[in-house]
Short mmCIF file of C-alpha atoms and ligand atoms in Angstrom, two decimals:
data_model
loop_
_atom_site.label_atom_id
_atom_site.label_comp_id
_atom_site.label_asym_id
_atom_site.label_seq_id
_atom_site.Cartn_x
_atom_site.Cartn_y
_atom_site.Cartn_z
CA MET A 1 105.46 44.79 60.95
CA THR A 2 102.86 44.31 63.66
CA LEU A 3 99.22 43.83 62.82
CA LYS A 4 97.30 46.65 64.45
CA LYS A 5 93.89 46.43 66.03
CA MET A 6 90.94 48.28 64.56
CA LEU A 7 88.14 50.24 66.21
CA LEU A 8 85.15 51.54 64.23
CA ILE A 9 82.78 53.94 65.99
CA VAL A 10 79.54 54.72 64.17
CA CYS A 11 77.38 57.59 65.41
CA ASP A 12 73.99 56.65 63.99
CA GLY A 13 72.36 59.59 62.17
CA LEU A 14 74.54 62.20 63.90
CA SER A 15 75.55 63.95 60.68
CA ASP A 16 73.30 66.94 59.92
CA ARG A 17 72.65 70.17 57.99
CA PRO A 18 72.90 73.84 59.07
CA VAL A 19 70.48 74.74 61.88
CA LYS A 20 69.20 78.33 61.84
CA GLU A 21 68.94 78.47 65.65
CA PHE A 22 72.73 77.80 65.69
CA ASP A 23 73.39 80.60 63.15
CA GLY A 24 73.80 78.06 60.38
CA ARG A 25 76.08 75.69 62.23
CA THR A 26 75.33 71.96 62.36
CA PRO A 27 74.84 70.29 65.78
CA LEU A 28 78.37 68.82 65.40
CA GLN A 29 79.74 72.32 64.81
CA ALA A 30 77.77 73.79 67.71
CA ALA A 31 78.76 71.15 70.27
CA ARG A 32 81.81 70.97 72.54
CA LYS A 33 83.65 67.82 71.52
CA PRO A 34 87.36 67.85 72.44
CA ALA A 35 87.87 64.10 71.94
CA MET A 36 86.36 64.01 68.44
CA ASP A 37 88.42 67.06 67.43
CA ALA A 38 91.61 65.48 68.83
CA LEU A 39 90.95 62.40 66.74
CA ALA A 40 90.48 64.54 63.60
CA ARG A 41 93.71 66.48 64.33
CA ASN A 42 95.71 63.26 64.66
CA GLY A 43 94.51 61.52 61.50
CA ILE A 44 93.17 61.78 57.99
CA ASN A 45 89.71 63.08 57.24
CA GLY A 46 87.09 63.14 54.55
CA THR A 47 83.43 62.69 53.69
CA MET A 48 81.69 59.46 52.79
CA ASP A 49 78.67 58.48 50.68
CA VAL A 50 77.85 55.43 52.74
CA ILE A 51 76.07 53.66 49.87
CA ALA A 52 76.48 55.95 46.84
CA PRO A 53 75.95 59.65 46.05
CA GLY A 54 72.25 60.50 46.14
CA VAL A 55 71.22 57.27 47.88
CA VAL A 56 69.43 57.64 51.23
CA PRO A 57 70.77 54.82 53.40
CA GLY A 58 68.76 52.76 55.86
CA SER A 59 70.70 51.85 58.99
CA ASP A 60 70.74 48.21 57.85
CA THR A 61 72.06 48.72 54.30
CA ALA A 62 74.48 51.39 55.59
CA HIS A 63 76.08 49.05 58.13
CA LEU A 64 76.45 46.28 55.55
CA ALA A 65 78.36 48.77 53.37
CA LEU A 66 80.51 49.97 56.30
CA PHE A 67 81.50 46.35 57.03
CA GLY A 68 82.53 45.98 53.36
CA TYR A 69 79.51 44.09 51.97
CA ASP A 70 77.80 45.40 48.83
CA PRO A 71 74.24 46.03 50.10
CA TYR A 72 72.83 45.65 46.58
CA LYS A 73 74.11 42.06 46.53
CA THR A 74 73.59 41.07 50.17
CA TYR A 75 70.44 42.82 51.41
CA ALA A 76 67.12 40.95 51.09
CA GLY A 77 64.72 42.60 53.49
CA ARG A 78 64.75 43.70 57.09
CA GLY A 79 63.04 40.60 58.55
CA PRO A 80 66.15 38.39 58.80
CA ILE A 81 68.18 41.21 60.37
CA GLU A 82 65.54 41.81 63.06
CA ALA A 83 65.36 38.05 63.64
CA ALA A 84 69.13 37.81 64.14
CA GLY A 85 68.83 40.85 66.40
CA VAL A 86 66.56 39.02 68.85
CA GLY A 87 68.82 35.98 68.73
CA ILE A 88 67.04 33.67 66.26
CA ARG A 89 69.41 31.74 64.03
CA VAL A 90 68.22 32.44 60.48
CA SER A 91 69.39 30.09 57.74
CA PRO A 92 69.27 30.45 53.94
CA GLY A 93 65.80 29.19 52.90
CA ASP A 94 64.01 30.58 55.98
CA VAL A 95 61.62 33.50 55.58
CA ALA A 96 61.66 36.11 58.35
CA PHE A 97 59.20 38.92 59.15
CA ARG A 98 59.08 41.87 61.49
CA CYS A 99 55.79 41.86 63.41
CA ASN A 100 53.65 44.00 65.65
CA PHE A 101 51.40 42.74 68.38
CA ALA A 102 48.15 44.59 67.62
CA THR A 103 44.50 44.71 68.67
CA VAL A 104 41.60 43.61 66.43
CA ASP A 105 37.88 43.73 67.16
CA LYS A 106 35.45 40.86 66.47
CA SER A 107 35.11 41.82 62.79
CA LEU A 108 38.94 41.67 62.45
CA ARG A 109 39.32 45.43 62.09
CA ILE A 110 42.56 46.68 63.59
CA ILE A 111 41.77 49.16 66.33
CA ASP A 112 45.33 49.58 67.66
CA ARG A 113 48.40 48.69 65.58
CA ARG A 114 50.58 48.55 68.71
CA ALA A 115 48.19 46.98 71.23
CA GLY A 116 48.41 50.07 73.45
CA ARG A 117 52.22 49.96 73.12
CA ILE A 118 52.17 46.82 75.25
CA ARG A 119 55.27 46.52 77.44
CA SER A 120 54.75 43.48 79.64
CA GLY A 121 53.50 39.96 78.95
CA THR A 122 54.79 39.76 75.38
CA ARG A 123 57.29 37.04 76.32
CA GLU A 124 54.44 34.79 77.51
CA LEU A 125 52.34 35.63 74.44
CA ALA A 126 55.27 34.87 72.12
CA LYS A 127 55.88 31.53 73.85
CA ALA A 128 52.28 30.54 73.08
CA LEU A 129 52.95 30.97 69.34
CA ASP A 130 56.54 29.70 69.15
CA GLY A 131 56.90 26.18 67.75
CA MET A 132 53.51 26.19 65.99
CA LYS A 133 53.32 23.68 63.11
CA LEU A 134 51.73 24.70 59.81
CA GLY A 135 51.83 21.39 57.93
CA ASP A 136 55.55 20.72 57.54
CA ILE A 137 56.47 24.35 58.18
CA THR A 138 57.70 25.27 61.67
CA VAL A 139 57.13 28.66 63.28
CA VAL A 140 59.83 30.36 65.34
CA PHE A 141 58.36 33.37 67.12
CA ARG A 142 60.11 35.72 69.54
CA GLU A 143 59.13 38.98 71.25
CA GLY A 144 61.16 42.15 70.59
CA SER A 145 61.03 45.46 72.45
CA GLU A 146 57.55 46.82 73.40
CA HIS A 147 54.94 45.74 70.81
CA ARG A 148 57.51 44.37 68.36
CA ALA A 149 58.18 40.74 67.56
CA VAL A 150 59.79 38.52 64.94
CA LEU A 151 58.38 35.58 62.98
CA VAL A 152 60.56 33.07 61.14
CA LEU A 153 59.09 30.31 58.97
CA LYS A 154 61.31 27.27 58.50
CA GLY A 155 60.57 24.61 55.91
CA GLN A 156 61.05 23.53 52.31
CA GLY A 157 60.11 25.64 49.28
CA LEU A 158 59.55 28.96 51.05
CA ASP A 159 59.86 32.29 49.21
CA HIS A 160 60.02 35.76 50.79
CA ARG A 161 58.20 37.52 47.96
CA VAL A 162 54.85 37.90 49.76
CA SER A 163 52.85 41.01 50.70
CA ASP A 164 52.40 42.36 54.24
CA VAL A 165 49.53 41.37 56.53
CA ASP A 166 50.08 44.67 58.33
CA PRO A 167 47.96 47.33 56.55
CA HIS A 168 50.28 49.99 58.13
CA THR A 169 47.22 51.92 59.33
CA GLU A 170 44.11 51.19 61.38
CA GLY A 171 41.60 49.29 59.24
CA LYS A 172 40.91 45.85 57.92
CA LEU A 173 43.55 43.15 58.31
CA HIS A 174 45.20 42.33 54.96
CA LYS A 175 45.73 38.82 53.65
CA SER A 176 49.30 38.04 52.63
CA LYS A 177 49.45 37.55 48.85
CA PRO A 178 52.16 35.86 46.79
CA LEU A 179 54.00 38.43 44.65
CA VAL A 180 55.33 35.62 42.44
CA PRO A 181 53.62 32.22 41.83
CA ASP A 182 56.41 30.40 43.75
CA ALA A 183 55.51 32.25 46.95
CA LYS A 184 51.94 30.89 47.29
CA ARG A 185 52.95 28.29 49.87
CA THR A 186 54.57 31.00 52.01
CA ALA A 187 51.59 33.38 51.76
CA ASP A 188 49.22 30.54 52.74
CA ALA A 189 51.42 29.73 55.74
CA VAL A 190 51.48 33.38 56.86
CA ASN A 191 47.68 33.64 56.63
CA ALA A 192 47.24 30.38 58.54
CA PHE A 193 49.66 31.65 61.21
CA VAL A 194 47.73 34.92 61.60
CA SER A 195 44.33 33.16 61.98
CA ARG A 196 45.73 30.73 64.55
CA SER A 197 47.47 33.57 66.40
CA ILE A 198 44.11 35.36 66.87
CA GLU A 199 42.54 32.23 68.46
CA ILE A 200 45.51 31.50 70.70
CA LEU A 201 46.09 35.10 71.80
CA ASN A 202 42.40 35.83 72.55
CA ALA A 203 42.34 32.82 74.90
CA HIS A 204 45.64 33.74 76.62
CA PRO A 205 45.60 34.74 80.33
CA VAL A 206 47.79 37.80 79.64
CA ASN A 207 45.09 39.20 77.35
CA LYS A 208 42.21 38.20 79.67
CA GLU A 209 43.99 40.24 82.33
CA ARG A 210 44.51 43.20 79.97
CA VAL A 211 40.84 43.28 79.01
CA LYS A 212 39.87 43.17 82.71
CA SER A 213 42.10 46.20 83.35
CA GLY A 214 40.62 48.09 80.40
CA LEU A 215 43.73 47.71 78.20
CA PRO A 216 43.61 46.74 74.51
CA PRO A 217 44.45 43.01 74.21
CA ALA A 218 47.44 42.00 72.04
CA ASN A 219 45.23 39.59 70.13
CA VAL A 220 46.76 39.49 66.66
CA VAL A 221 50.22 39.47 65.09
CA LEU A 222 50.86 41.57 61.97
CA PRO A 223 53.80 40.30 59.88
CA ARG A 224 55.55 42.66 57.44
CA GLY A 225 58.89 43.16 55.68
CA ALA A 226 59.42 39.51 54.64
CA GLY A 227 63.00 38.70 53.82
CA SER A 228 65.45 35.87 53.44
CA ILE A 229 69.22 35.75 53.59
CA SER A 230 71.83 34.51 51.25
CA SER A 231 74.72 33.31 53.34
CA LEU A 232 77.15 36.12 54.09
CA GLU A 233 80.84 35.30 54.35
CA PRO A 234 81.63 36.05 58.00
CA MET A 235 84.08 38.89 58.68
CA THR A 236 86.34 36.45 60.48
CA GLU A 237 86.92 34.68 57.14
CA LYS A 238 86.56 37.66 54.80
CA TYR A 239 89.25 39.65 56.66
CA GLY A 240 90.85 37.13 59.04
CA LEU A 241 89.80 39.27 62.01
CA SER A 242 88.21 38.31 65.31
CA CYS A 243 85.32 40.76 65.65
CA ALA A 244 83.10 42.06 68.45
CA ALA A 245 80.28 44.60 68.50
CA VAL A 246 79.25 46.96 71.30
CA VAL A 247 75.68 47.72 70.28
CA GLY A 248 72.32 48.38 71.95
CA VAL A 249 69.82 48.63 69.09
CA THR A 250 68.32 45.35 67.86
CA LEU A 251 68.52 46.02 64.11
CA VAL A 252 72.25 46.73 64.19
CA LYS A 253 72.86 43.79 66.56
CA GLY A 254 71.17 41.64 63.91
CA ILE A 255 73.52 42.81 61.15
CA CYS A 256 76.53 42.23 63.40
CA ARG A 257 75.43 38.67 64.09
CA LEU A 258 74.74 38.01 60.38
CA VAL A 259 78.32 39.03 59.49
CA GLY A 260 79.70 36.81 62.23
CA MET A 261 80.64 39.30 64.98
CA GLU A 262 80.38 38.42 68.64
CA VAL A 263 77.69 40.61 70.23
CA PRO A 264 78.12 40.62 74.03
CA ASP A 265 75.36 42.02 76.24
CA VAL A 266 76.47 45.45 77.44
CA HIS A 267 74.83 46.65 80.63
CA GLY A 268 73.12 50.00 80.07
CA ALA A 269 73.51 50.00 76.25
CA THR A 270 69.85 50.60 75.44
CA GLY A 271 69.99 51.78 71.84
CA GLY A 272 68.09 54.87 73.04
CA LEU A 273 68.68 58.35 74.41
CA ASP A 274 69.24 56.95 77.90
CA THR A 275 72.19 54.78 76.82
CA ASP A 276 75.08 54.56 79.29
CA TYR A 277 78.07 56.12 77.47
CA ARG A 278 80.58 55.21 80.16
CA SER A 279 79.46 51.60 80.20
CA LYS A 280 79.84 51.47 76.40
CA ALA A 281 83.36 52.93 76.63
CA LEU A 282 84.40 50.34 79.22
CA ALA A 283 82.87 47.49 77.19
CA THR A 284 84.77 48.71 74.11
CA LEU A 285 88.10 48.72 75.97
CA GLU A 286 87.34 45.24 77.33
CA GLN A 287 86.54 43.84 73.86
CA LEU A 288 89.69 45.44 72.38
CA LYS A 289 91.79 43.27 74.69
CA THR A 290 90.55 40.08 73.06
CA HIS A 291 89.52 41.04 69.50
CA ASP A 292 91.26 42.40 66.39
CA PHE A 293 88.25 44.49 65.35
CA VAL A 294 85.73 46.19 67.60
CA PHE A 295 82.66 47.96 66.29
CA VAL A 296 80.64 50.45 68.36
CA ASN A 297 77.26 51.90 67.41
CA VAL A 298 75.54 54.75 69.25
CA LYS A 299 71.93 55.16 68.13
CA ALA A 300 70.93 58.29 70.07
CA GLY A 301 71.87 60.85 67.37
CA ASP A 302 69.43 59.26 64.95
CA VAL A 303 66.66 59.41 67.57
CA ALA A 304 67.29 63.15 68.13
CA GLY A 305 67.31 63.68 64.34
CA HIS A 306 63.98 61.90 63.86
CA ASP A 307 62.55 64.00 66.71
CA GLY A 308 63.82 67.20 65.02
CA ASP A 309 65.40 68.23 68.33
CA TYR A 310 68.62 70.17 67.63
CA ARG A 311 69.42 70.83 71.32
CA LEU A 312 69.05 67.15 72.10
CA LYS A 313 71.37 66.36 69.19
CA VAL A 314 74.07 68.60 70.62
CA SER A 315 73.79 66.82 73.96
CA VAL A 316 74.15 63.46 72.15
CA VAL A 317 77.34 64.74 70.45
CA GLU A 318 78.69 65.67 73.88
CA GLY A 319 77.70 62.29 75.34
CA ILE A 320 79.48 60.42 72.55
CA ASP A 321 82.49 62.71 72.98
CA MET A 322 82.69 61.72 76.65
CA MET A 323 82.54 58.04 75.64
CA LEU A 324 85.29 58.61 73.06
CA GLY A 325 87.42 60.51 75.59
CA THR A 326 87.22 57.58 78.02
CA ILE A 327 88.33 55.22 75.25
CA LEU A 328 91.17 57.45 73.98
CA ARG A 329 92.65 57.82 77.47
CA GLU A 330 93.28 54.06 77.60
CA VAL A 331 93.96 53.10 74.01
CA ARG A 332 97.54 53.13 72.71
CA ASP A 333 98.63 54.30 69.26
CA ASP A 334 98.66 50.73 67.91
CA VAL A 335 94.90 50.84 67.30
CA VAL A 336 93.51 52.28 64.06
CA ILE A 337 90.39 54.23 65.00
CA ALA A 338 87.68 55.37 62.60
CA LEU A 339 84.86 57.70 63.66
CA THR A 340 81.92 58.25 61.32
CA CYS A 341 78.13 57.99 60.86
CA ASP A 342 75.96 55.47 59.00
CA HIS A 343 73.88 58.27 57.44
CA SER A 344 72.71 61.82 58.11
CA THR A 345 69.40 62.41 59.95
CA PRO A 346 69.06 66.23 59.76
CA VAL A 347 66.83 67.72 62.46
CA SER A 348 65.29 69.92 59.73
CA VAL A 349 64.25 66.81 57.76
CA LYS A 350 63.42 64.40 60.64
CA GLU A 351 64.38 61.56 58.32
CA HIS A 352 67.53 60.08 56.82
CA SER A 353 69.02 62.11 53.96
CA ALA A 354 71.53 61.49 51.18
CA ASP A 355 74.04 64.03 52.59
CA PRO A 356 77.50 62.47 52.89
CA VAL A 357 78.80 61.85 56.42
CA PRO A 358 82.06 63.00 58.07
CA LEU A 359 84.84 60.46 58.57
CA THR A 360 88.13 60.55 60.44
CA ILE A 361 90.69 57.73 60.69
CA SER A 362 93.74 57.91 62.94
CA GLY A 363 96.30 55.88 64.85
CA GLY A 364 98.69 53.14 63.88
CA GLY A 365 101.39 55.64 62.94
CA GLY A 366 99.35 56.69 59.92
CA ARG A 367 99.34 59.99 58.06
CA VAL A 368 98.01 63.25 59.47
CA ASP A 369 96.35 65.99 57.42
CA GLY A 370 95.63 69.59 58.43
CA VAL A 371 92.02 69.16 59.59
CA ARG A 372 91.44 70.57 63.09
CA GLU A 373 87.81 69.71 63.82
CA PHE A 374 85.39 66.82 63.36
CA ASP A 375 82.29 68.07 61.61
CA GLU A 376 80.55 67.77 58.23
CA ILE A 377 82.41 70.75 56.68
CA SER A 378 85.88 70.73 58.29
CA VAL A 379 86.63 67.13 57.31
CA ALA A 380 85.84 67.81 53.64
CA SER A 381 89.26 69.46 53.08
CA GLY A 382 91.08 66.40 54.43
CA ALA A 383 93.30 63.78 52.81
CA LEU A 384 90.60 61.11 52.42
CA GLY A 385 88.54 63.17 49.98
CA ARG A 386 85.11 61.74 49.29
CA ILE A 387 84.83 57.96 49.48
CA ARG A 388 82.08 55.32 49.58
CA GLY A 389 81.10 53.16 52.55
CA THR A 390 82.51 49.96 51.05
CA ASP A 391 85.95 51.68 50.81
CA LEU A 392 86.18 52.10 54.58
CA MET A 393 87.19 48.57 55.62
CA PRO A 394 89.92 48.28 52.93
CA ILE A 395 91.36 51.66 54.00
CA MET A 396 91.33 50.67 57.69
CA LEU A 397 92.89 47.29 56.90
CA GLY A 398 95.62 49.08 54.97
CA MET A 399 96.37 51.42 57.86
CA ALA A 400 96.41 48.45 60.25
CA ASP A 401 99.01 46.70 58.02
CA ARG A 402 96.55 43.93 57.30
CA ALA A 403 96.08 44.54 53.57
CA LYS A 404 97.33 41.86 51.17
CA LYS A 405 99.93 42.57 48.51
CA PHE A 406 98.72 42.46 44.90
CA GLY A 407 101.54 41.30 42.62
CA ALA A 408 105.20 40.62 43.36
ZN1 ZN B 501 66.94 56.49 61.52
#
């Protein structure tokens, strides 16, 4: 018996509902996708409630479930995942926040929550805040994409149960409040950080230059979504697999790092609509040479869903199909391949929905059912039936001959 390799491809938010402009077909049904259909024809198929029936998954909780971690036990806020996504090492006991660079006037009213969607200079601004000391608490601060950033507080006795400074709308800056008595020290530290950030950022040359050019200065940081992590058993130990991720989007990169995957930089993998599908395919093939398990995420379908753009969604399906075709041409039958979504983002809803997602698993000399096409409806008659997200890894491990025997 040879241990087979495993490849999991997740099409973020690609799963959908009937679109009237397509005569009631979904974007997956309306698109031309020979590679996806070939995969479905050569394997077993079904639908999947990524978390549980009737639960609308976030991309973060969904990916935890797909990697075999119970999100109800392991998820404690988005902050730590974003922090890991930008490369900060988050430890149990730290409290992490997602942040915006924003603009406040002299009376501390927020006049732009995204500082004019600032694109350049945030690295320098972040450097000016990184390493700040608040008593015996140390600040780690890093810029993200555009106006986004991440704050991590490191020190003794911190607690993530504090309210947001970000009021989530234009208006007066909020003070962070402890939601439990134990979190007072953390809320005080957050408020001290925000006051100091206003002083430091107002005096910073990047902002002086912005004001001179008539742009809103990025003169405050708005923390939100506080979270902490319990330590997650890395996938390498949980499954005995060496794991790599081919991912563009920061949030999913963060989850991959938290579960112990290697996350190489992939040229052209942007996590957006302009992602380079060919480059992702080549990176996947490269990682498969040296790892037992490779995970690929393509974010673009979710973006098209949130935009409510059904034509764009079809073109994303066709882009992913091209990527998959490039992979399938090179991969031999000793790789177990699963193709699925982390959640549905129907163009008619423009948000995530609780609709189950399609799933196909093939390769490794495994069983084949009668399903001919990969879409939300065709897969439902397949041999996998309707499963949950946390069932996926055990099923793949079984097909890869990596499952452990129970009993004699
Ligand atoms: Zn989404």
